[in-house]
Amino acid sequence: MNTYKIAVMGGDGTGPEVIREGVKVLKVLEQKAGFKCEYQDYDFGGDRYLRTGEVLPDSASEELKKFDAIYLGAIGHDKVKPGILEKGILLRLRFELDQYINLRPVKLYPGVWTPVKDKEPEHIDFVVVRENSAGIYTGGGGNIKVGTPNEIAIQEMVYTRFEVDRCLKYAFEYTRKRNKNKELTLVGKTNVLTYVFGLWERAFHEMGEKDYPDIKRDYNHVDACTMWFVKNPEWYDVIVTANMFGDIITDLGAMIQGGMGVAAGGNINPDEGGTSMFEPIGGSAPKYTGQNVINPIACISAGQMMLEHLGEAKAAKMLDQAVSDFLGSGELPGLSVSDIKKAGYSTSKIGDAIAQRVQDM
Ligand code: IPM
Ligand code: MN
């Protein structure tokens, strides 16, 4: 039987509540699909920082590299200045573990309300491959003449050919494996950011022409892409884009798939022996902390992505089916906190309901 070592980081706010439901469902799947996970908890997050003054121990990445995967709830604490934990934990782990891909499926499940009129599950089903290790997130910069009327702020978007190529390669391979429309769309801004997206565009076509003649190539400017997300989401199969643009368009993606309550993502290190980290893409929702009202489905789906990544395809499929059946059943009238409360559901009850569906398979 395959055994996996999983580092569990509940993190801040409602993170621990949703991760508890994710682990609950995984434990049922272990029995049903025949694999084993050994879970180890880590308390990285705002509470630990406020207690100890340390954001992340220097040994953390080396320790986490020994795990087969990391399962993360959320990072962001209402009593800690924005940026400290996000940069000091989430981004630091992404960079130090070289998780250079952020994989974000945009999938409308049956029974889920989308704000985009007349769109059904068959119209909203694509995947964004966001470069996750470089670009404007790690480029140089600084503030000069701070506090004067002539203050200068610099924030550079930097990409190397190596970083672009490895991201594109993953995206082409993923598109081939997904085997839907076999179409990869590069999202950039070649009409303004000519240096950086000039490189992306050249590399995209060179690689596509040489190694992936079976994959259709398309290109969108990022502003136009946000328009198509709303108007014609069915046009997309797989999108590949740089870090910042990927961050922005996947929040829009989350909305058209029904909201942050269902949007999951994986920070992937595709290299041999790399450790990847799976998380719901919504935040820590501090105001709902401890109330057992937040939707755990995004976190449960992040667990599903983790299983797929680990190679437990059967378990991943079962979990996807259970989530789809639960949402499709209409038991929840909607995914917001007020919908969940109105329906007499809670974070743990939703976890129970999905676990039960897996159990009954
Ligand atoms: C995300 C988040 C992070 C990002 C923040 C919290 C640093 O918005 O995962 O999309 O910008 O990548
Ligand atoms: Mn974001």
Tab-separated table of C-alpha atoms and ligand atoms in Angstrom:
chain	number	residue	atom	x	y	z
A	1	MET	CA	0.000	0.000	0.000
A	2	ASN	CA	1.285	3.478	-0.838
A	3	THR	CA	2.021	5.620	2.195
A	4	TYR	CA	2.412	9.392	2.055
A	5	LYS	CA	3.850	11.830	4.546
A	6	ILE	CA	1.653	14.916	4.640
A	7	ALA	CA	2.549	18.134	6.464
A	8	VAL	CA	-0.674	19.772	7.631
A	9	MET	CA	-0.655	23.534	8.155
A	10	GLY	CA	-4.031	24.848	9.255
A	11	GLY	CA	-2.632	28.368	9.451
A	12	ASP	CA	-4.756	31.354	10.377
A	13	GLY	CA	-8.394	32.320	10.804
A	14	THR	CA	-10.747	29.684	9.455
A	15	GLY	CA	-7.817	27.743	7.949
A	16	PRO	CA	-7.697	25.142	10.741
A	17	GLU	CA	-11.482	24.629	10.525
A	18	VAL	CA	-11.487	23.876	6.806
A	19	ILE	CA	-8.325	21.774	6.938
A	20	ARG	CA	-9.938	19.615	9.641
A	21	GLU	CA	-12.739	18.763	7.206
A	22	GLY	CA	-10.249	18.099	4.428
A	23	VAL	CA	-8.326	15.626	6.575
A	24	LYS	CA	-11.598	14.058	7.713
A	25	VAL	CA	-12.549	13.313	4.108
A	26	LEU	CA	-9.037	12.095	3.231
A	27	LYS	CA	-9.166	9.599	6.112
A	28	VAL	CA	-12.341	8.045	4.743
A	29	LEU	CA	-10.768	7.882	1.301
A	30	GLU	CA	-7.692	6.115	2.686
A	31	GLN	CA	-9.947	3.240	3.754
A	32	LYS	CA	-12.031	3.224	0.589
A	33	ALA	CA	-9.266	3.590	-1.999
A	34	GLY	CA	-6.456	1.763	-0.217
A	35	PHE	CA	-3.633	4.144	0.569
A	36	LYS	CA	-2.232	5.589	3.760
A	37	CYS	CA	-1.333	9.101	4.882
A	38	GLU	CA	0.767	10.007	7.884
A	39	TYR	CA	-0.163	13.509	8.966
A	40	GLN	CA	2.092	15.866	10.852
A	41	ASP	CA	0.762	19.186	12.117
A	42	TYR	CA	2.636	22.473	11.888
A	43	ASP	CA	1.445	25.607	13.677
A	44	PHE	CA	2.970	28.206	11.346
A	45	GLY	CA	0.785	31.295	11.192
A	46	GLY	CA	-0.196	34.501	12.943
A	47	ASP	CA	-0.845	33.110	16.424
A	48	ARG	CA	2.564	31.487	16.539
A	49	TYR	CA	4.167	34.687	15.259
A	50	LEU	CA	2.424	36.819	17.899
A	51	ARG	CA	3.500	34.338	20.598
A	52	THR	CA	7.122	33.817	19.543
A	53	GLY	CA	8.031	36.758	17.288
A	54	GLU	CA	9.187	34.308	14.648
A	55	VAL	CA	7.371	34.201	11.291
A	56	LEU	CA	8.896	30.980	9.987
A	57	PRO	CA	11.880	29.130	11.411
A	58	ASP	CA	14.813	28.963	8.988
A	59	SER	CA	14.705	25.181	9.225
A	60	ALA	CA	11.095	24.985	7.991
A	61	SER	CA	11.683	24.542	4.266
A	62	GLU	CA	14.337	21.881	4.741
A	63	GLU	CA	12.028	20.022	7.085
A	64	LEU	CA	9.022	20.356	4.803
A	65	LYS	CA	11.021	19.068	1.815
A	66	LYS	CA	10.959	15.649	3.484
A	67	PHE	CA	7.193	15.433	3.053
A	68	ASP	CA	5.360	14.090	0.024
A	69	ALA	CA	3.012	17.079	0.134
A	70	ILE	CA	1.846	20.002	2.251
A	71	TYR	CA	-1.824	20.612	2.969
A	72	LEU	CA	-2.439	24.253	3.860
A	73	GLY	CA	-5.551	25.990	5.230
A	74	ALA	CA	-4.940	29.738	4.989
A	75	ILE	CA	-2.394	32.392	5.889
A	76	GLY	CA	-3.377	35.933	7.028
A	77	HIS	CA	-4.149	37.182	10.547
A	78	ASP	CA	-6.228	40.223	11.481
A	79	LYS	CA	-3.780	41.237	14.250
A	80	VAL	CA	-0.693	41.070	12.027
A	81	LYS	CA	0.126	43.789	9.500
A	82	PRO	CA	-0.731	42.602	5.956
A	83	GLY	CA	2.300	41.261	4.123
A	84	ILE	CA	4.291	39.875	7.051
A	85	LEU	CA	2.723	36.426	7.090
A	86	GLU	CA	1.793	36.311	3.399
A	87	LYS	CA	5.353	37.067	2.337
A	88	GLY	CA	7.058	35.433	5.304
A	89	ILE	CA	5.216	32.113	5.168
A	90	LEU	CA	3.176	31.544	2.013
A	91	LEU	CA	5.431	33.197	-0.555
A	92	ARG	CA	8.618	32.119	1.223
A	93	LEU	CA	7.541	28.479	1.115
A	94	ARG	CA	6.498	28.746	-2.538
A	95	PHE	CA	9.932	30.153	-3.405
A	96	GLU	CA	12.133	28.026	-1.145
A	97	LEU	CA	10.382	24.825	-2.156
A	98	ASP	CA	10.620	25.996	-5.773
A	99	GLN	CA	6.909	25.477	-6.351
A	100	TYR	CA	7.123	27.206	-9.683
A	101	ILE	CA	3.635	26.311	-10.845
A	102	ASN	CA	0.367	27.454	-9.344
A	103	LEU	CA	-2.331	25.253	-10.776
A	104	ARG	CA	-5.834	26.704	-10.470
A	105	PRO	CA	-8.780	24.880	-12.021
A	106	VAL	CA	-11.842	26.971	-12.806
A	107	LYS	CA	-14.678	24.516	-12.797
A	108	LEU	CA	-18.376	25.129	-12.310
A	109	TYR	CA	-19.923	22.165	-10.525
A	110	PRO	CA	-23.532	21.180	-11.142
A	111	GLY	CA	-25.922	22.934	-8.773
A	112	VAL	CA	-23.567	25.840	-8.160
A	113	TRP	CA	-24.750	29.339	-8.939
A	114	THR	CA	-22.551	31.411	-11.236
A	115	PRO	CA	-23.007	35.166	-11.634
A	116	VAL	CA	-22.434	34.708	-15.363
A	117	LYS	CA	-25.846	34.492	-16.973
A	118	ASP	CA	-26.766	31.384	-18.954
A	119	LYS	CA	-23.515	29.541	-18.274
A	120	GLU	CA	-23.653	25.889	-17.268
A	121	PRO	CA	-20.985	23.468	-16.045
A	122	GLU	CA	-20.104	22.576	-19.650
A	123	HIS	CA	-19.169	26.213	-20.281
A	124	ILE	CA	-16.905	26.795	-17.311
A	125	ASP	CA	-14.211	24.163	-17.116
A	126	PHE	CA	-10.656	25.316	-17.678
A	127	VAL	CA	-7.346	25.457	-15.842
A	128	VAL	CA	-4.988	28.354	-15.193
A	129	VAL	CA	-1.277	27.556	-14.974
A	130	ARG	CA	0.158	30.521	-13.098
A	131	GLU	CA	3.945	30.968	-12.950
A	132	ASN	CA	4.563	30.925	-9.213
A	133	SER	CA	8.235	31.564	-8.490
A	134	ALA	CA	9.273	34.762	-10.221
A	135	GLY	CA	8.147	37.858	-12.117
A	136	ILE	CA	7.107	40.969	-10.247
A	137	TYR	CA	6.752	38.909	-7.042
A	138	THR	CA	10.523	38.465	-6.791
A	139	GLY	CA	11.924	41.251	-8.972
A	140	GLY	CA	14.101	43.916	-7.444
A	141	GLY	CA	12.965	47.306	-6.309
A	142	GLY	CA	12.930	49.805	-3.510
A	143	ASN	CA	11.858	53.203	-2.303
A	144	ILE	CA	14.143	56.185	-2.649
A	145	LYS	CA	13.710	59.671	-1.107
A	146	VAL	CA	11.018	58.195	1.098
A	147	GLY	CA	8.487	60.658	2.442
A	148	THR	CA	9.502	63.482	0.097
A	149	PRO	CA	7.375	64.776	-2.774
A	150	ASN	CA	9.949	63.220	-5.097
A	151	GLU	CA	9.772	59.736	-3.647
A	152	ILE	CA	10.633	57.023	-6.145
A	153	ALA	CA	9.126	53.543	-6.002
A	154	ILE	CA	10.515	50.744	-8.163
A	155	GLN	CA	9.076	47.248	-8.529
A	156	GLU	CA	10.573	45.237	-11.346
A	157	MET	CA	9.068	42.385	-13.310
A	158	VAL	CA	11.952	40.037	-14.044
A	159	TYR	CA	11.872	36.733	-15.909
A	160	THR	CA	14.673	34.505	-17.084
A	161	ARG	CA	14.298	32.275	-20.115
A	162	PHE	CA	14.770	29.298	-17.798
A	163	GLU	CA	11.814	30.337	-15.605
A	164	VAL	CA	9.607	30.963	-18.607
A	165	ASP	CA	10.563	27.717	-20.337
A	166	ARG	CA	9.978	25.472	-17.349
A	167	CYS	CA	6.545	26.986	-16.780
A	168	LEU	CA	5.593	26.675	-20.453
A	169	LYS	CA	6.780	23.075	-20.558
A	170	TYR	CA	4.554	22.192	-17.629
A	171	ALA	CA	1.617	23.962	-19.272
A	172	PHE	CA	2.066	22.211	-22.625
A	173	GLU	CA	2.427	18.825	-20.940
A	174	TYR	CA	-0.617	19.528	-18.788
A	175	THR	CA	-2.694	20.504	-21.830
A	176	ARG	CA	-1.702	17.291	-23.585
A	177	LYS	CA	-2.547	15.199	-20.539
A	178	ARG	CA	-5.845	17.002	-19.954
A	179	ASN	CA	-6.788	16.067	-23.487
A	180	LYS	CA	-9.830	18.350	-23.752
A	181	ASN	CA	-9.521	20.865	-26.606
A	182	LYS	CA	-5.738	20.473	-26.656
A	183	GLU	CA	-5.465	24.226	-26.679
A	184	LEU	CA	-3.103	26.363	-24.634
A	185	THR	CA	-3.663	30.117	-24.347
A	186	LEU	CA	-0.811	32.383	-23.331
A	187	VAL	CA	-2.052	35.415	-21.394
A	188	GLY	CA	0.245	38.444	-21.424
A	189	LYS	CA	0.512	42.092	-22.343
A	190	THR	CA	2.704	42.122	-25.443
A	191	ASN	CA	1.345	45.507	-26.519
A	192	VAL	CA	2.851	47.305	-23.515
A	193	LEU	CA	5.158	45.060	-21.479
A	194	THR	CA	7.064	44.249	-24.625
A	195	TYR	CA	10.276	43.001	-22.993
A	196	VAL	CA	8.855	40.478	-20.571
A	197	PHE	CA	5.918	39.270	-22.648
A	198	GLY	CA	7.991	39.422	-25.797
A	199	LEU	CA	10.133	36.744	-24.185
A	200	TRP	CA	7.087	34.722	-23.094
A	201	GLU	CA	5.586	34.904	-26.562
A	202	ARG	CA	8.757	33.874	-28.383
A	203	ALA	CA	9.419	31.024	-25.983
A	204	PHE	CA	5.765	29.902	-26.221
A	205	HIS	CA	5.759	29.593	-29.993
A	206	GLU	CA	9.241	28.124	-30.229
A	207	MET	CA	8.452	25.384	-27.749
A	208	GLY	CA	4.998	24.752	-29.162
A	209	GLU	CA	6.211	24.480	-32.718
A	210	LYS	CA	9.108	22.216	-31.853
A	211	ASP	CA	7.768	19.897	-29.155
A	212	TYR	CA	3.977	20.213	-29.083
A	213	PRO	CA	2.630	20.303	-32.647
A	214	ASP	CA	-0.501	18.530	-31.364
A	215	ILE	CA	-1.384	21.487	-29.086
A	216	LYS	CA	-3.166	24.521	-30.557
A	217	ARG	CA	-1.706	27.839	-29.445
A	218	ASP	CA	-3.612	31.019	-28.759
A	219	TYR	CA	-2.687	34.343	-27.205
A	220	ASN	CA	-4.777	36.868	-25.195
A	221	HIS	CA	-3.853	40.192	-23.710
A	222	VAL	CA	-4.664	40.017	-20.012
A	223	ASP	CA	-7.294	42.758	-20.128
A	224	ALA	CA	-9.124	41.046	-22.980
A	225	CYS	CA	-8.840	37.750	-21.129
A	226	THR	CA	-10.881	39.108	-18.186
A	227	MET	CA	-13.549	40.086	-20.690
A	228	TRP	CA	-13.659	36.578	-22.223
A	229	PHE	CA	-13.806	34.958	-18.761
A	230	VAL	CA	-17.216	36.568	-18.390
A	231	LYS	CA	-18.431	36.538	-21.982
A	232	ASN	CA	-17.114	33.244	-23.368
A	233	PRO	CA	-15.474	31.130	-20.682
A	234	GLU	CA	-16.151	28.042	-22.825
A	235	TRP	CA	-13.365	29.170	-25.153
A	236	TYR	CA	-10.699	28.160	-22.664
A	237	ASP	CA	-9.002	24.840	-22.065
A	238	VAL	CA	-5.652	25.663	-20.409
A	239	ILE	CA	-4.217	29.129	-19.795
A	240	VAL	CA	-0.590	29.853	-18.987
A	241	THR	CA	0.488	33.189	-17.590
A	242	ALA	CA	2.949	35.092	-15.437
A	243	ASN	CA	2.731	35.341	-11.657
A	244	MET	CA	0.899	38.648	-11.185
A	245	PHE	CA	-1.574	38.208	-14.025
A	246	GLY	CA	-2.275	34.687	-12.798
A	247	ASP	CA	-3.002	36.029	-9.335
A	248	ILE	CA	-5.517	38.518	-10.681
A	249	ILE	CA	-7.349	36.411	-13.246
A	250	THR	CA	-7.783	33.470	-10.872
A	251	ASP	CA	-9.797	35.588	-8.444
A	252	LEU	CA	-12.118	36.334	-11.338
A	253	GLY	CA	-11.982	32.641	-12.203
A	254	ALA	CA	-13.033	31.780	-8.660
A	255	MET	CA	-16.052	34.077	-8.947
A	256	ILE	CA	-17.351	32.568	-12.180
A	257	GLN	CA	-17.041	29.074	-10.711
A	258	GLY	CA	-19.217	30.040	-7.772
A	259	GLY	CA	-16.891	31.831	-5.356
A	260	MET	CA	-13.927	31.390	-3.078
A	261	GLY	CA	-15.762	28.644	-1.210
A	262	VAL	CA	-15.097	26.223	-4.069
A	263	ALA	CA	-11.808	27.469	-5.566
A	264	ALA	CA	-8.802	25.232	-4.932
A	265	GLY	CA	-5.202	25.437	-6.033
A	266	GLY	CA	-1.902	23.629	-5.969
A	267	ASN	CA	1.568	25.135	-5.628
A	268	ILE	CA	3.479	22.559	-7.585
A	269	ASN	CA	7.128	21.664	-7.772
A	270	PRO	CA	6.970	19.244	-10.715
A	271	ASP	CA	10.609	18.186	-10.427
A	272	GLU	CA	11.690	14.759	-9.202
A	273	GLY	CA	11.420	14.710	-5.406
A	274	GLY	CA	9.823	18.172	-5.249
A	275	THR	CA	7.335	18.958	-2.496
A	276	SER	CA	4.066	20.597	-3.531
A	277	MET	CA	1.557	22.486	-1.398
A	278	PHE	CA	-2.223	22.461	-1.794
A	279	GLU	CA	-4.573	25.152	-0.517
A	280	PRO	CA	-7.983	26.704	-0.962
A	281	ILE	CA	-7.302	29.985	-2.759
A	282	GLY	CA	-9.603	32.116	-0.595
A	283	GLY	CA	-8.195	33.778	2.476
A	284	SER	CA	-8.394	33.126	6.210
A	285	ALA	CA	-11.755	34.947	6.688
A	286	PRO	CA	-10.804	36.186	10.196
A	287	LYS	CA	-14.268	37.463	11.053
A	288	TYR	CA	-15.712	33.950	10.827
A	289	THR	CA	-12.965	32.299	12.883
A	290	GLY	CA	-14.208	29.668	15.283
A	291	GLN	CA	-17.827	29.934	14.164
A	292	ASN	CA	-17.941	26.733	12.121
A	293	VAL	CA	-19.733	28.513	9.262
A	294	ILE	CA	-17.167	28.807	6.478
A	295	ASN	CA	-17.418	26.590	3.416
A	296	PRO	CA	-14.756	23.839	3.498
A	297	ILE	CA	-15.314	22.634	-0.070
A	298	ALA	CA	-12.399	24.571	-1.590
A	299	CYS	CA	-10.108	22.994	0.973
A	300	ILE	CA	-11.578	19.534	0.367
A	301	SER	CA	-11.016	20.050	-3.364
A	302	ALA	CA	-7.428	21.105	-2.657
A	303	GLY	CA	-7.105	17.694	-0.995
A	304	GLN	CA	-8.443	16.166	-4.190
A	305	MET	CA	-5.737	17.955	-6.202
A	306	MET	CA	-3.159	16.671	-3.727
A	307	LEU	CA	-4.309	13.079	-4.260
A	308	GLU	CA	-4.135	13.507	-7.996
A	309	HIS	CA	-0.628	14.906	-7.696
A	310	LEU	CA	0.466	12.022	-5.482
A	311	GLY	CA	-0.746	9.581	-8.125
A	312	GLU	CA	-3.877	8.387	-6.291
A	313	ALA	CA	-6.024	8.869	-9.375
A	314	LYS	CA	-8.826	6.588	-8.241
A	315	ALA	CA	-9.187	8.317	-4.872
A	316	ALA	CA	-9.044	11.726	-6.546
A	317	LYS	CA	-11.807	10.738	-8.918
A	318	MET	CA	-13.984	9.431	-6.099
A	319	LEU	CA	-13.550	12.657	-4.179
A	320	ASP	CA	-14.360	14.786	-7.214
A	321	GLN	CA	-17.512	12.740	-7.715
A	322	ALA	CA	-18.514	13.087	-4.058
A	323	VAL	CA	-18.090	16.884	-4.168
A	324	SER	CA	-19.944	17.081	-7.467
A	325	ASP	CA	-22.820	14.902	-6.185
A	326	PHE	CA	-23.115	16.866	-2.966
A	327	LEU	CA	-23.199	20.228	-4.750
A	328	GLY	CA	-25.506	18.868	-7.441
A	329	SER	CA	-27.961	17.532	-4.862
A	330	GLY	CA	-29.081	21.069	-4.076
A	331	GLU	CA	-28.879	20.440	-0.328
A	332	LEU	CA	-27.057	23.740	-0.065
A	333	PRO	CA	-29.068	26.584	-1.590
A	334	GLY	CA	-25.825	28.520	-2.141
A	335	LEU	CA	-22.237	28.652	-0.989
A	336	SER	CA	-22.125	31.836	1.072
A	337	VAL	CA	-21.962	31.859	4.853
A	338	SER	CA	-25.584	33.012	5.064
A	339	ASP	CA	-26.719	30.272	2.648
A	340	ILE	CA	-24.875	27.678	4.716
A	341	LYS	CA	-26.479	28.920	7.936
A	342	LYS	CA	-29.930	29.129	6.354
A	343	ALA	CA	-29.730	25.528	5.189
A	344	GLY	CA	-28.796	24.390	8.702
A	345	TYR	CA	-25.331	23.416	7.526
A	346	SER	CA	-21.941	24.227	9.054
A	347	THR	CA	-18.291	23.711	8.163
A	348	SER	CA	-18.188	20.348	9.923
A	349	LYS	CA	-21.596	19.238	8.613
A	350	ILE	CA	-20.504	19.855	5.023
A	351	GLY	CA	-17.341	17.847	5.733
A	352	ASP	CA	-19.489	15.069	7.210
A	353	ALA	CA	-21.818	15.074	4.211
A	354	ILE	CA	-18.972	14.713	1.712
A	355	ALA	CA	-17.213	12.108	3.864
A	356	GLN	CA	-20.489	10.172	3.995
A	357	ARG	CA	-20.828	10.256	0.221
A	358	VAL	CA	-17.310	8.878	-0.129
A	359	GLN	CA	-18.130	6.230	2.470
A	360	ASP	CA	-21.235	5.165	0.535
A	361	MET	CA	-19.430	4.783	-2.807
B	1	IPM	C1	-2.897	33.985	-3.767
B	1	IPM	C2	-2.782	35.122	-2.794
B	1	IPM	C3	-1.308	35.387	-2.528
B	1	IPM	C4	-0.664	35.778	-3.836
B	1	IPM	C5	-1.053	36.443	-1.439
B	1	IPM	C6	-1.783	36.128	-0.168
B	1	IPM	C7	0.405	36.623	-1.185
B	1	IPM	O1	-3.435	36.252	-3.260
B	1	IPM	O2	-2.477	32.866	-3.426
B	1	IPM	O3	-3.445	34.183	-4.846
B	1	IPM	O4	-0.639	36.957	-4.196
B	1	IPM	O5	-0.153	34.890	-4.514
B	2	MN	MN	-4.512	35.933	-5.098
